[in-house]
């Protein structure tokens, strides 16, 4: 298939592009490149791609494409809360526009990167399925719910949207993010000796490795239409339904001479949910996640050590919000996060 992969220069896209290529697909990227230089380790060999803002996509970008995998977004709860209108413009309106253009161009399948954050304050100990009520507690999560609603309305005999509700990702990607929980805790532990948890550690936070997300999308791309058409899927595995305190314990075991410190200063986080991932396994026989939290912590510790992660890079270069603030302060992007000049 000829696949348009938006967000191909992001954390997940950089891992997904080679997996798609290895499966025999022709990948065309589309990204404004906000984090293209946020690289740890060897510079990735990106597929051919368009450097374009999602808000400026035209029919030409989707012409001749068989499927779209749509990852590009402002992907972060704090970021979304800082600039809610921008989050809705990019994550919601521009995404729906892209989907309309794709449908009009005859693109058959549209895999949308949604999130388990749509369950928000699900609370309780029951596993949430895809049929659970959606209770987003941030503009980021709300933007994802709105896109799911609008894409659902576009589904028809020729256009198959699929809602991939990913758990929180972890694991090494050449375009690293250190602002997601496991990647953050491992980095902090290596750099300071402390596995620092600012919440009280009680929230449930289902995790999934970036490579398992890439495999799940690749499988959904060619799955029989009736198995995935207009359906939502939680992407992850039950063994990685963990509390933040449990994640911290795993990190302390993976990083030599580190110890867990739970400050509790931010109190209980309202985002707490345990997730049932069985629907995707049923739809895609043979699929299961390969990575555990422990193995991911070991992988990250190894990569951070091997590629010389520094405190400066950890705090600034690999934290999405800090990168965008720095670009804005330096005047390289305007206040709508478009490149100047
Ligand atoms: N990382 C996670 O834990 C996680 C979990 C669930 C869902 N998701 C979703 O997966 C997708 C990818 O996440 P990620 O972790 O790779 O994020 P990321 O920030 O690393 O990548 C997002 C990419 O989108 C691009 N982008 C942002 N705004 C753009 C715009 N206006 N025009 C063009 N490109 C733009 C960025 O340049 C970046 O390369 C997002 O939709 C995110 O919401 C991520």
Coordinates of C-alpha atoms and ligand atoms in Angstrom, one line a residue:
X1 CA 0.0 0.0 0.0
X2 CA 1.0 3.6 -0.5
X3 CA 0.6 5.0 3.0
X4 CA 0.6 8.7 4.0
X5 CA 2.1 8.8 7.5
X6 CA 1.5 12.1 9.2
X7 CA 3.8 12.9 12.2
X8 CA 6.5 10.7 10.7
X9 CA 9.2 12.9 12.3
X10 CA 7.8 12.5 15.8
X11 CA 8.5 10.0 18.6
X12 CA 6.1 7.3 17.3
X13 CA 6.3 8.1 13.6
X14 CA 10.1 7.6 13.6
X15 CA 9.6 4.1 15.0
X16 CA 6.6 3.3 12.8
X17 CA 8.0 4.3 9.4
X18 CA 10.6 1.5 9.2
X19 CA 8.1 -1.1 10.5
X20 CA 5.7 -0.1 7.7
X21 CA 8.5 -0.2 5.1
X22 CA 9.6 -3.6 6.3
X23 CA 6.0 -4.9 5.9
X24 CA 6.3 -3.9 2.2
X25 CA 4.4 -0.6 2.2
X26 CA 5.5 2.6 0.5
X27 CA 5.6 5.3 3.1
X28 CA 5.2 9.0 2.4
X29 CA 5.6 11.2 5.4
X30 CA 3.9 14.5 6.3
X31 CA 5.2 16.6 9.2
X32 CA 5.9 20.3 9.9
X33 CA 9.1 19.0 11.6
X34 CA 8.6 20.7 15.0
X35 CA 10.8 18.1 16.7
X36 CA 12.8 16.8 13.7
X37 CA 16.1 17.7 15.4
X38 CA 15.2 16.2 18.8
X39 CA 17.3 13.1 18.1
X40 CA 19.1 10.8 20.6
X41 CA 21.5 8.4 18.9
X42 CA 22.0 7.9 15.2
X43 CA 20.0 10.3 13.0
X44 CA 17.0 8.3 11.6
X45 CA 16.7 7.7 7.8
X46 CA 13.3 9.3 7.2
X47 CA 11.1 8.1 4.4
X48 CA 10.3 10.6 1.6
X49 CA 8.0 13.2 3.0
X50 CA 6.2 16.6 2.8
X51 CA 7.3 19.3 5.2
X52 CA 3.9 20.9 5.6
X53 CA 1.7 22.1 8.4
X54 CA -1.3 19.9 8.9
X55 CA -3.5 23.0 8.7
X56 CA -2.3 23.6 5.2
X57 CA -2.7 20.2 3.7
X58 CA -4.3 20.1 0.2
X59 CA -5.9 17.4 -2.0
X60 CA -2.5 17.0 -3.7
X61 CA -1.0 15.5 -0.4
X62 CA -3.6 12.7 -0.4
X63 CA -3.8 12.0 -4.2
X64 CA -2.7 8.4 -5.1
X65 CA -2.6 7.3 -1.5
X66 CA -4.3 4.0 -0.4
X67 CA -4.3 4.7 3.4
X68 CA -3.6 7.4 5.9
X69 CA -2.0 6.8 9.3
X70 CA -2.6 10.0 11.2
X71 CA -0.2 10.6 14.0
X72 CA 0.5 14.4 13.7
X73 CA -0.8 16.3 16.7
X74 CA 0.2 18.4 19.7
X75 CA 0.6 15.3 21.8
X76 CA 0.7 16.1 25.4
X77 CA -1.8 16.9 28.2
X78 CA 0.2 19.9 29.6
X79 CA 0.8 21.3 26.1
X80 CA -2.9 21.1 25.3
X81 CA -3.8 22.8 28.5
X82 CA -1.3 25.6 27.8
X83 CA -2.8 26.4 24.4
X84 CA -6.3 24.8 24.2
X85 CA -7.3 26.7 21.0
X86 CA -4.2 25.6 19.2
X87 CA -4.8 22.1 20.3
X88 CA -8.3 22.2 18.9
X89 CA -7.2 23.8 15.6
X90 CA -4.4 21.3 15.0
X91 CA -5.6 18.1 16.7
X92 CA -9.3 18.5 15.9
X93 CA -10.2 20.8 12.9
X94 CA -7.1 20.0 10.8
X95 CA -7.4 16.3 11.5
X96 CA -11.1 16.2 10.3
X97 CA -10.1 18.3 7.3
X98 CA -7.4 15.8 6.4
X99 CA -9.9 13.0 6.7
X100 CA -12.4 14.7 4.4
X101 CA -9.7 15.3 1.8
X102 CA -8.7 11.7 2.1
X103 CA -12.2 10.4 1.7
X104 CA -12.8 12.7 -1.3
X105 CA -9.6 11.4 -2.9
X106 CA -10.8 7.8 -2.6
X107 CA -8.5 6.8 0.3
X108 CA -10.0 3.6 1.7
X109 CA -8.6 3.4 5.2
X110 CA -7.8 6.1 7.8
X111 CA -6.0 4.9 11.0
X112 CA -6.3 7.6 13.7
X113 CA -4.0 7.8 16.6
X114 CA -6.3 8.3 19.5
X115 CA -5.5 7.7 23.2
X116 CA -6.7 5.9 26.3
X117 CA -6.8 9.3 27.8
X118 CA -10.3 9.6 26.4
X119 CA -11.4 7.5 29.4
X120 CA -10.0 10.2 31.7
X121 CA -11.3 9.8 35.2
X122 CA -12.7 6.4 34.7
X123 CA -11.5 5.4 38.2
X124 CA -12.3 2.2 40.0
X125 CA -10.7 -1.2 39.5
X126 CA -12.8 -2.4 36.6
X127 CA -11.0 -2.7 33.2
X128 CA -12.4 -0.1 30.8
X129 CA -13.5 -1.4 27.4
X130 CA -14.0 0.6 24.3
X131 CA -17.7 0.9 25.2
X132 CA -17.0 2.8 28.4
X133 CA -18.2 6.3 28.7
X134 CA -15.6 8.9 27.5
X135 CA -14.6 11.4 30.2
X136 CA -11.7 13.4 28.9
X137 CA -10.2 15.7 31.6
X138 CA -7.9 17.8 29.4
X139 CA -8.2 19.7 26.1
X140 CA -5.8 17.2 24.5
X141 CA -8.1 14.2 25.4
X142 CA -11.2 16.2 24.5
X143 CA -9.7 17.0 21.0
X144 CA -9.2 13.2 20.4
X145 CA -12.9 12.5 21.4
X146 CA -14.1 15.2 19.0
X147 CA -12.1 13.7 16.1
X148 CA -13.4 10.3 16.8
X149 CA -17.0 11.6 16.7
X150 CA -16.4 13.5 13.4
X151 CA -14.6 10.7 11.7
X152 CA -17.3 8.2 12.7
X153 CA -19.8 10.5 10.8
X154 CA -17.6 10.2 7.7
X155 CA -17.5 6.4 7.6
X156 CA -19.2 4.8 4.6
X157 CA -18.8 1.9 2.2
X158 CA -15.6 3.3 0.8
X159 CA -14.1 5.0 3.8
X160 CA -13.0 3.1 6.9
X161 CA -11.8 5.1 9.8
X162 CA -10.2 3.1 12.7
X163 CA -9.7 4.6 16.1
X164 CA -6.5 3.4 17.7
X165 CA -6.7 4.3 21.4
X166 CA -3.1 3.9 22.4
X167 CA -2.1 3.5 26.0
X168 CA 0.8 5.8 27.1
X169 CA 3.8 5.0 25.1
X170 CA 7.3 4.1 26.3
X171 CA 10.6 2.9 24.8
X172 CA 13.5 4.1 22.8
X173 CA 12.9 6.1 19.6
X174 CA 15.6 8.0 17.8
X175 CA 13.3 11.0 18.2
X176 CA 13.0 10.6 21.9
X177 CA 10.3 12.0 24.2
X178 CA 11.3 12.3 27.9
X179 CA 7.9 13.8 28.9
X180 CA 6.1 10.4 29.0
X181 CA 6.1 8.6 32.2
X182 CA 8.5 5.6 31.8
X183 CA 10.9 7.5 29.6
X184 CA 10.9 10.3 32.1
X185 CA 11.4 8.2 35.2
X186 CA 14.3 6.2 33.7
X187 CA 16.0 9.4 32.6
X188 CA 15.6 11.0 36.0
X189 CA 16.9 7.9 37.8
X190 CA 20.0 7.7 35.6
X191 CA 20.8 11.4 35.9
X192 CA 20.1 11.9 39.6
X193 CA 19.8 8.4 41.3
X194 CA 16.2 9.2 42.2
X195 CA 13.0 7.7 40.6
X196 CA 11.1 10.9 41.2
X197 CA 7.3 10.6 41.4
X198 CA 5.5 13.9 41.9
X199 CA 2.0 12.5 42.2
X200 CA 1.0 10.2 45.0
X201 CA 1.8 7.2 42.8
X202 CA -1.7 5.8 42.9
X203 CA -3.1 6.5 39.4
X204 CA -3.4 3.6 37.0
X205 CA -1.4 4.3 33.8
X206 CA -1.6 1.6 31.1
X207 CA 1.6 1.6 29.0
X208 CA 2.6 0.3 25.6
X209 CA 5.9 0.2 23.8
X210 CA 6.3 2.4 20.7
X211 CA 7.3 -0.7 18.7
X212 CA 4.1 -2.5 19.7
X213 CA 2.0 0.5 18.6
X214 CA 3.8 0.4 15.3
X215 CA 3.0 -3.3 14.9
X216 CA -0.6 -2.7 15.8
X217 CA -1.1 0.0 13.2
X218 CA 0.7 -2.1 10.6
X219 CA -1.7 -5.0 11.3
X220 CA -4.8 -2.7 11.3
X221 CA -3.7 -1.4 7.9
X222 CA -4.4 -4.6 6.1
X223 CA -6.9 -6.3 8.4
X224 CA -10.2 -7.3 6.8
X225 CA -12.5 -4.3 6.5
X226 CA -15.2 -5.9 8.6
X227 CA -12.8 -6.5 11.5
X228 CA -11.9 -2.8 11.9
X229 CA -14.4 -0.6 10.0
X230 CA -15.4 2.4 12.1
X231 CA -14.3 0.7 15.3
X232 CA -12.3 1.9 18.3
X233 CA -9.5 -0.3 19.7
X234 CA -7.5 0.0 22.9
X235 CA -3.9 -0.6 22.0
X236 CA -1.7 -2.2 24.7
X237 CA -1.8 -5.2 27.0
X238 CA -3.2 -6.0 30.4
X239 CA 0.2 -6.9 31.8
X240 CA 1.2 -3.3 31.4
X241 CA -1.8 -1.9 33.3
X242 CA 0.3 -0.5 36.2
X243 CA 0.2 2.2 38.8
X244 CA 2.7 5.0 38.7
X245 CA 4.2 3.7 41.9
X246 CA 4.6 0.2 40.3
X247 CA 6.3 1.8 37.2
X248 CA 8.7 3.6 39.6
X249 CA 9.6 0.3 41.3
X250 CA 10.3 -1.3 37.9
X251 CA 12.6 1.6 37.0
X252 CA 14.5 1.4 40.4
X253 CA 15.1 -2.3 39.5
X254 CA 16.4 -1.4 36.0
X255 CA 18.6 1.5 37.0
X256 CA 21.5 0.5 39.2
X257 CA 21.8 2.4 42.5
X258 CA 18.5 4.3 42.1
X259 CA 15.7 4.6 44.6
X260 CA 12.1 5.6 44.5
X261 CA 11.1 9.0 45.9
X262 CA 7.3 9.7 45.9
X263 CA 6.8 13.4 46.9
X264 CA 3.0 13.4 46.4
X265 CA 3.2 17.2 45.8
X266 CA 0.8 17.2 42.9
X267 CA -1.7 15.0 44.8
X268 CA -3.9 12.4 43.1
X269 CA -4.0 12.6 39.4
X270 CA -7.6 12.5 38.1
X271 CA -6.5 10.6 35.0
X272 CA -6.7 7.0 36.2
X273 CA -7.9 4.0 34.3
X274 CA -7.2 0.3 33.8
X275 CA -7.8 -0.9 30.3
X276 CA -9.1 -4.0 28.6
X277 CA -7.2 -4.7 25.4
X278 CA -9.0 -7.8 24.2
X279 CA -11.0 -6.3 21.4
X280 CA -7.9 -5.7 19.2
X281 CA -6.5 -9.2 19.9
X282 CA -9.9 -10.6 18.8
X283 CA -10.0 -8.5 15.6
X284 CA -6.4 -9.3 14.7
X285 CA -5.8 -13.0 15.5
X286 CA -2.2 -13.6 16.6
X287 CA -1.5 -10.0 17.6
X288 CA -0.2 -9.4 21.1
X289 CA 2.2 -6.8 22.6
X290 CA 5.8 -8.0 23.0
X291 CA 7.2 -5.5 25.5
X292 CA 6.8 -5.3 29.2
X293 CA 7.5 -2.3 31.3
X294 CA 10.5 -3.9 32.9
X295 CA 12.1 -4.7 29.6
X296 CA 11.4 -1.2 28.3
X297 CA 13.0 0.3 31.4
X298 CA 16.2 -1.8 30.7
X299 CA 16.1 -0.8 27.0
X300 CA 15.8 2.9 27.9
X301 CA 18.6 2.8 30.5
X302 CA 20.8 1.1 28.0
X303 CA 20.1 3.7 25.2
X304 CA 20.4 6.7 27.5
X305 CA 23.8 5.4 28.7
X306 CA 25.0 4.5 25.2
X307 CA 24.0 7.7 23.6
X308 CA 25.1 10.0 26.5
X309 CA 21.8 11.6 27.6
X310 CA 22.6 14.8 29.4
X311 CA 20.5 16.7 32.0
X312 CA 20.2 19.7 29.6
X313 CA 18.8 17.5 26.8
X314 CA 16.6 15.6 29.2
X315 CA 15.0 18.8 30.5
X316 CA 14.8 20.8 27.2
X317 CA 15.4 18.9 24.0
X318 CA 13.2 15.9 24.7
X319 CA 10.4 17.7 26.5
X320 CA 7.8 18.8 23.9
X321 CA 6.5 21.8 25.8
X322 CA 10.1 23.1 26.4
X323 CA 11.0 22.7 22.8
X324 CA 8.0 24.7 21.6
X325 CA 8.5 27.4 24.3
X326 CA 12.2 27.7 23.2
X327 CA 11.2 28.0 19.5
X328 CA 8.6 30.6 20.3
X329 CA 11.0 32.6 22.5
X330 CA 13.7 32.4 19.8
X331 CA 11.1 33.6 17.2
X332 CA 11.6 30.6 14.9
X333 CA 7.8 29.8 15.2
X334 CA 5.0 32.2 15.5
X335 CA 2.3 32.1 18.2
X336 CA 0.3 29.6 16.1
X337 CA 3.4 27.3 16.0
X338 CA 3.9 27.8 12.3
X339 CA 7.5 28.3 11.1
X340 CA 8.4 31.9 10.4
X341 CA 10.1 32.9 7.1
Ligands
LIG1 N1 3.3 9.1 22.9 C1 2.2 8.7 23.5 O1 2.3 8.3 24.7 C2 0.8 8.6 22.9 C3 -0.2 7.9 23.5 C4 -1.4 7.9 22.9 C5 -1.6 8.6 21.7 N2 -0.6 9.2 21.1 C6 -0.8 9.9 19.8 O2 0.1 9.4 18.9 C7 0.4 10.5 18.0 C8 1.9 10.7 17.9 O3 2.4 10.9 19.2 P1 4.0 11.1 19.5 O4 4.3 10.7 20.9 O5 4.8 10.6 18.4 O6 4.1 12.7 19.5 P2 5.2 13.7 18.9 O7 5.0 15.0 19.5 O8 6.6 13.1 19.1 O9 5.0 13.7 17.3 C9 3.9 14.5 16.8 C10 4.4 14.9 15.4 O10 3.3 15.7 14.9 C11 3.9 16.8 14.2 N3 3.0 18.0 14.3 C12 2.5 18.6 15.3 N4 1.8 19.6 14.9 C13 1.8 19.6 13.6 C14 1.2 20.4 12.6 N5 0.4 21.5 12.9 N6 1.4 20.1 11.3 C15 2.2 19.1 10.9 N7 2.8 18.3 11.8 C16 2.6 18.5 13.1 C17 5.2 17.1 15.1 O11 6.1 17.9 14.3 C18 5.7 15.8 15.5 O12 6.6 15.3 14.6 C19 -0.3 11.7 18.5 O13 -1.5 11.9 17.8 C20 -0.6 11.4 19.9 O14 -1.7 12.1 20.4 C21 0.6 9.3 21.6

